[in-house]
């Protein structure tokens, strides 16, 4: 890699690292570009060369976080499939578990993105991200009548994952986070098998 390109990459990385620290410390609204630049050991001009402003820094951090989260979830699904698992609900559970574990592992960023202190319009970006994951991972899920889950059901599943990711970051330690994650995954299992429990109970002999 040419020296100039490497320096530009290093500057960008330093600005993102500094922005992550500042946003985590004081929130998006109270964060200042001056503080980010100071912690990065950079200049305002360099910051605006790489990013259009504070909102762009925030969005770039989110894009990186979401990319890592998608990789965690997709990797968990592939691993489960490699081990012979093909039940679509269990595969979605594996991906959701990995997503929640990632939220705990990077809880400084997860809290930042899920608390509502964000640039204008970001809430829609966040909803689209969770809904997209639910739609992608739930594409093969079926109802008790063996029909694909409808849009409303997938929206609810996405909302549960989003709320679970937010709340897992508030757990006091890793053991509590793991237990909470399993509670959420159990709830998703029930949501992803709509009607099956009632049907099974109805089919049991009196």
mmCIF file of C-alpha atoms in Angstrom:
data_model
loop_
_atom_site.group_PDB
_atom_site.id
_atom_site.type_symbol
_atom_site.label_atom_id
_atom_site.label_comp_id
_atom_site.label_asym_id
_atom_site.label_seq_id
_atom_site.Cartn_x
_atom_site.Cartn_y
_atom_site.Cartn_z
ATOM 1 C CA UNK A 1 0.000 0.000 0.000
ATOM 2 C CA UNK A 2 1.408 3.449 -0.942
ATOM 3 C CA UNK A 3 2.549 5.609 1.991
ATOM 4 C CA UNK A 4 -0.011 8.353 1.301
ATOM 5 C CA UNK A 5 -2.863 5.864 1.146
ATOM 6 C CA UNK A 6 -1.716 4.174 4.351
ATOM 7 C CA UNK A 7 -1.515 7.529 6.158
ATOM 8 C CA UNK A 8 -5.020 8.416 4.997
ATOM 9 C CA UNK A 9 -6.309 5.074 6.248
ATOM 10 C CA UNK A 10 -4.545 5.548 9.582
ATOM 11 C CA UNK A 11 -6.044 9.033 9.963
ATOM 12 C CA UNK A 12 -9.521 7.763 9.209
ATOM 13 C CA UNK A 13 -9.135 4.912 11.695
ATOM 14 C CA UNK A 14 -7.875 7.302 14.380
ATOM 15 C CA UNK A 15 -10.840 9.623 13.842
ATOM 16 C CA UNK A 16 -13.315 6.744 14.096
ATOM 17 C CA UNK A 17 -11.631 5.407 17.229
ATOM 18 C CA UNK A 18 -11.725 8.857 18.816
ATOM 19 C CA UNK A 19 -15.352 9.370 17.791
ATOM 20 C CA UNK A 20 -16.263 6.038 19.373
ATOM 21 C CA UNK A 21 -14.694 7.152 22.651
ATOM 22 C CA UNK A 22 -16.282 10.596 22.643
ATOM 23 C CA UNK A 23 -19.749 9.379 21.660
ATOM 24 C CA UNK A 24 -19.587 6.667 24.334
ATOM 25 C CA UNK A 25 -18.499 9.206 26.956
ATOM 26 C CA UNK A 26 -20.972 12.015 26.344
ATOM 27 C CA UNK A 27 -23.459 10.800 23.721
ATOM 28 C CA UNK A 28 -23.959 11.966 20.181
ATOM 29 C CA UNK A 29 -25.755 15.234 20.973
ATOM 30 C CA UNK A 30 -23.116 16.491 23.406
ATOM 31 C CA UNK A 31 -20.122 15.334 21.383
ATOM 32 C CA UNK A 32 -18.044 17.956 19.611
ATOM 33 C CA UNK A 33 -15.953 17.676 16.492
ATOM 34 C CA UNK A 34 -13.177 19.548 18.294
ATOM 35 C CA UNK A 35 -12.949 16.865 20.980
ATOM 36 C CA UNK A 36 -12.913 14.075 18.409
ATOM 37 C CA UNK A 37 -10.137 15.771 16.450
ATOM 38 C CA UNK A 38 -8.150 16.424 19.626
ATOM 39 C CA UNK A 39 -8.315 12.798 20.769
ATOM 40 C CA UNK A 40 -7.408 11.591 17.297
ATOM 41 C CA UNK A 41 -4.383 13.867 17.180
ATOM 42 C CA UNK A 42 -5.640 15.140 13.856
ATOM 43 C CA UNK A 43 -7.003 18.401 12.464
ATOM 44 C CA UNK A 44 -10.460 19.706 11.654
ATOM 45 C CA UNK A 45 -9.465 19.889 8.004
ATOM 46 C CA UNK A 46 -8.466 16.221 7.972
ATOM 47 C CA UNK A 47 -11.719 15.265 9.645
ATOM 48 C CA UNK A 48 -13.790 17.057 7.028
ATOM 49 C CA UNK A 49 -11.635 15.531 4.308
ATOM 50 C CA UNK A 50 -12.631 12.032 5.438
ATOM 51 C CA UNK A 51 -16.079 12.724 6.888
ATOM 52 C CA UNK A 52 -18.708 15.357 6.232
ATOM 53 C CA UNK A 53 -19.185 16.033 9.928
ATOM 54 C CA UNK A 54 -20.300 14.505 13.212
ATOM 55 C CA UNK A 55 -23.258 12.704 11.661
ATOM 56 C CA UNK A 56 -21.032 11.019 9.088
ATOM 57 C CA UNK A 57 -18.697 9.818 11.846
ATOM 58 C CA UNK A 58 -21.678 8.331 13.663
ATOM 59 C CA UNK A 59 -22.992 6.650 10.524
ATOM 60 C CA UNK A 60 -19.564 5.223 9.678
ATOM 61 C CA UNK A 61 -19.301 3.745 13.164
ATOM 62 C CA UNK A 62 -22.759 2.216 12.788
ATOM 63 C CA UNK A 63 -21.962 0.774 9.353
ATOM 64 C CA UNK A 64 -18.861 -0.923 10.758
ATOM 65 C CA UNK A 65 -20.748 -2.238 13.781
ATOM 66 C CA UNK A 66 -23.624 -3.550 11.662
ATOM 67 C CA UNK A 67 -21.214 -5.240 9.250
ATOM 68 C CA UNK A 68 -19.546 -7.043 12.160
ATOM 69 C CA UNK A 69 -22.927 -7.989 13.617
ATOM 70 C CA UNK A 70 -24.128 -9.407 10.296
ATOM 71 C CA UNK A 71 -20.884 -11.385 9.999
ATOM 72 C CA UNK A 72 -21.346 -12.800 13.513
ATOM 73 C CA UNK A 73 -24.943 -13.813 12.859
ATOM 74 C CA UNK A 74 -24.322 -15.228 9.386
ATOM 75 C CA UNK A 75 -21.243 -17.080 10.646
ATOM 76 C CA UNK A 76 -23.248 -18.683 13.448
ATOM 77 C CA UNK A 77 -25.889 -19.830 10.974
ATOM 78 C CA UNK A 78 -23.266 -21.315 8.649
ATOM 79 C CA UNK A 79 -21.608 -23.090 11.578
ATOM 80 C CA UNK A 80 -24.934 -24.558 12.709
ATOM 81 C CA UNK A 81 -25.652 -25.760 9.169
ATOM 82 C CA UNK A 82 -22.196 -27.316 8.928
ATOM 83 C CA UNK A 83 -23.014 -29.272 12.084
ATOM 84 C CA UNK A 84 -26.153 -30.649 10.437
ATOM 85 C CA UNK A 85 -28.813 -28.232 11.671
ATOM 86 C CA UNK A 86 -31.482 -27.416 9.075
ATOM 87 C CA UNK A 87 -34.473 -26.419 11.176
ATOM 88 C CA UNK A 88 -35.099 -22.780 10.114
ATOM 89 C CA UNK A 89 -36.185 -21.687 13.606
ATOM 90 C CA UNK A 90 -33.049 -23.095 15.215
ATOM 91 C CA UNK A 91 -30.912 -21.497 12.515
ATOM 92 C CA UNK A 92 -32.515 -18.135 13.163
ATOM 93 C CA UNK A 93 -31.984 -18.688 16.883
ATOM 94 C CA UNK A 94 -28.272 -19.316 16.257
ATOM 95 C CA UNK A 95 -27.947 -16.085 14.302
ATOM 96 C CA UNK A 96 -29.962 -14.088 16.829
ATOM 97 C CA UNK A 97 -27.889 -15.445 19.703
ATOM 98 C CA UNK A 98 -24.690 -14.379 17.948
ATOM 99 C CA UNK A 99 -26.198 -10.939 17.271
ATOM 100 C CA UNK A 100 -27.049 -10.451 20.955
ATOM 101 C CA UNK A 101 -23.641 -11.719 22.020
ATOM 102 C CA UNK A 102 -22.088 -9.171 19.680
ATOM 103 C CA UNK A 103 -24.182 -6.404 21.221
ATOM 104 C CA UNK A 104 -22.780 -7.356 24.627
ATOM 105 C CA UNK A 105 -19.213 -7.606 23.302
ATOM 106 C CA UNK A 106 -19.458 -4.113 21.763
ATOM 107 C CA UNK A 107 -21.913 -2.683 24.277
ATOM 108 C CA UNK A 108 -20.427 0.804 24.122
ATOM 109 C CA UNK A 109 -21.495 1.038 20.478
ATOM 110 C CA UNK A 110 -24.723 -0.917 20.911
ATOM 111 C CA UNK A 111 -25.843 1.468 23.661
ATOM 112 C CA UNK A 112 -24.924 4.425 21.480
ATOM 113 C CA UNK A 113 -27.011 3.236 18.547
ATOM 114 C CA UNK A 114 -29.968 1.908 20.527
ATOM 115 C CA UNK A 115 -30.618 4.703 23.036
ATOM 116 C CA UNK A 116 -32.120 7.168 20.566
ATOM 117 C CA UNK A 117 -29.391 9.829 20.849
ATOM 118 C CA UNK A 118 -28.568 9.931 17.156
ATOM 119 C CA UNK A 119 -28.567 12.125 14.040
ATOM 120 C CA UNK A 120 -31.924 13.008 12.442
ATOM 121 C CA UNK A 121 -33.338 10.133 10.437
ATOM 122 C CA UNK A 122 -31.114 7.488 11.987
ATOM 123 C CA UNK A 123 -34.036 5.755 13.709
ATOM 124 C CA UNK A 124 -35.327 4.667 10.295
ATOM 125 C CA UNK A 125 -31.889 3.326 9.351
ATOM 126 C CA UNK A 126 -31.834 1.331 12.568
ATOM 127 C CA UNK A 127 -35.324 -0.078 12.022
ATOM 128 C CA UNK A 128 -34.458 -1.022 8.457
ATOM 129 C CA UNK A 129 -31.385 -2.882 9.692
ATOM 130 C CA UNK A 130 -33.275 -5.016 12.204
ATOM 131 C CA UNK A 131 -36.215 -5.596 9.880
ATOM 132 C CA UNK A 132 -33.824 -6.573 7.082
ATOM 133 C CA UNK A 133 -32.135 -9.140 9.319
ATOM 134 C CA UNK A 134 -35.516 -10.590 10.344
ATOM 135 C CA UNK A 135 -36.646 -10.795 6.717
ATOM 136 C CA UNK A 136 -33.407 -12.356 5.519
ATOM 137 C CA UNK A 137 -33.075 -14.900 8.306
ATOM 138 C CA UNK A 138 -36.810 -15.560 8.492
ATOM 139 C CA UNK A 139 -37.367 -16.106 4.782
ATOM 140 C CA UNK A 140 -37.793 -19.866 5.265
ATOM 141 C CA UNK A 141 -39.885 -19.667 8.447
ATOM 142 C CA UNK A 142 -43.404 -21.025 8.135
ATOM 143 C CA UNK A 143 -46.655 -20.579 10.018
ATOM 144 C CA UNK A 144 -48.723 -23.391 11.537
ATOM 145 C CA UNK A 145 -50.615 -23.457 8.227
ATOM 146 C CA UNK A 146 -47.280 -23.931 6.416
ATOM 147 C CA UNK A 147 -47.390 -20.432 4.943
ATOM 148 C CA UNK A 148 -44.485 -17.933 4.962
ATOM 149 C CA UNK A 149 -44.593 -15.574 7.936
ATOM 150 C CA UNK A 150 -46.228 -12.297 6.991
ATOM 151 C CA UNK A 151 -44.604 -8.870 7.096
ATOM 152 C CA UNK A 152 -46.166 -7.963 10.431
ATOM 153 C CA UNK A 153 -44.821 -11.091 12.096
ATOM 154 C CA UNK A 154 -41.317 -10.456 10.789
ATOM 155 C CA UNK A 155 -41.547 -6.853 12.005
ATOM 156 C CA UNK A 156 -42.367 -8.094 15.517
ATOM 157 C CA UNK A 157 -39.439 -10.516 15.407
ATOM 158 C CA UNK A 158 -37.112 -7.694 14.345
ATOM 159 C CA UNK A 159 -38.431 -5.511 17.174
ATOM 160 C CA UNK A 160 -37.765 -8.247 19.729
ATOM 161 C CA UNK A 161 -34.182 -8.611 18.509
ATOM 162 C CA UNK A 162 -33.693 -4.832 18.664
ATOM 163 C CA UNK A 163 -35.131 -4.582 22.185
ATOM 164 C CA UNK A 164 -33.083 -7.586 23.271
ATOM 165 C CA UNK A 165 -29.890 -6.057 21.905
ATOM 166 C CA UNK A 166 -30.616 -2.835 23.781
ATOM 167 C CA UNK A 167 -31.374 -4.532 27.080
ATOM 168 C CA UNK A 168 -28.490 -6.991 26.960
ATOM 169 C CA UNK A 169 -26.101 -4.040 27.126
ATOM 170 C CA UNK A 170 -27.574 -3.104 30.516
ATOM 171 C CA UNK A 171 -26.824 -6.454 32.150
ATOM 172 C CA UNK A 172 -24.380 -6.291 35.081
ATOM 173 C CA UNK A 173 -21.953 -8.965 33.882
ATOM 174 C CA UNK A 174 -21.295 -11.564 31.210
ATOM 175 C CA UNK A 175 -23.208 -14.321 33.035
ATOM 176 C CA UNK A 176 -26.319 -12.167 33.308
ATOM 177 C CA UNK A 177 -25.919 -11.142 29.660
ATOM 178 C CA UNK A 178 -25.697 -14.799 28.596
ATOM 179 C CA UNK A 179 -28.789 -15.733 30.618
ATOM 180 C CA UNK A 180 -30.729 -12.783 29.227
ATOM 181 C CA UNK A 181 -29.667 -13.719 25.701
ATOM 182 C CA UNK A 182 -31.062 -17.223 26.135
ATOM 183 C CA UNK A 183 -34.350 -15.771 27.435
ATOM 184 C CA UNK A 184 -34.656 -13.657 24.296
ATOM 185 C CA UNK A 185 -33.753 -16.586 22.052
ATOM 186 C CA UNK A 186 -36.443 -18.669 23.783
ATOM 187 C CA UNK A 187 -39.001 -15.940 23.123
ATOM 188 C CA UNK A 188 -37.965 -15.801 19.478
ATOM 189 C CA UNK A 189 -38.458 -19.559 19.232
ATOM 190 C CA UNK A 190 -42.080 -19.126 20.316
ATOM 191 C CA UNK A 191 -42.580 -16.177 17.963
ATOM 192 C CA UNK A 192 -41.097 -18.084 15.045
ATOM 193 C CA UNK A 193 -43.449 -21.023 15.502
ATOM 194 C CA UNK A 194 -46.800 -19.202 15.495
ATOM 195 C CA UNK A 195 -49.718 -21.475 16.251
ATOM 196 C CA UNK A 196 -47.625 -24.598 16.614
ATOM 197 C CA UNK A 197 -47.903 -24.766 20.397
ATOM 198 C CA UNK A 198 -51.683 -24.322 20.361
ATOM 199 C CA UNK A 199 -52.045 -26.891 17.585
ATOM 200 C CA UNK A 200 -49.837 -29.401 19.407
ATOM 201 C CA UNK A 201 -51.833 -28.962 22.620
ATOM 202 C CA UNK A 202 -55.089 -29.386 20.744
ATOM 203 C CA UNK A 203 -53.842 -32.628 19.213
ATOM 204 C CA UNK A 204 -52.939 -34.142 22.582
ATOM 205 C CA UNK A 205 -55.435 -36.720 23.891
ATOM 206 C CA UNK A 206 -57.878 -35.390 26.538
#
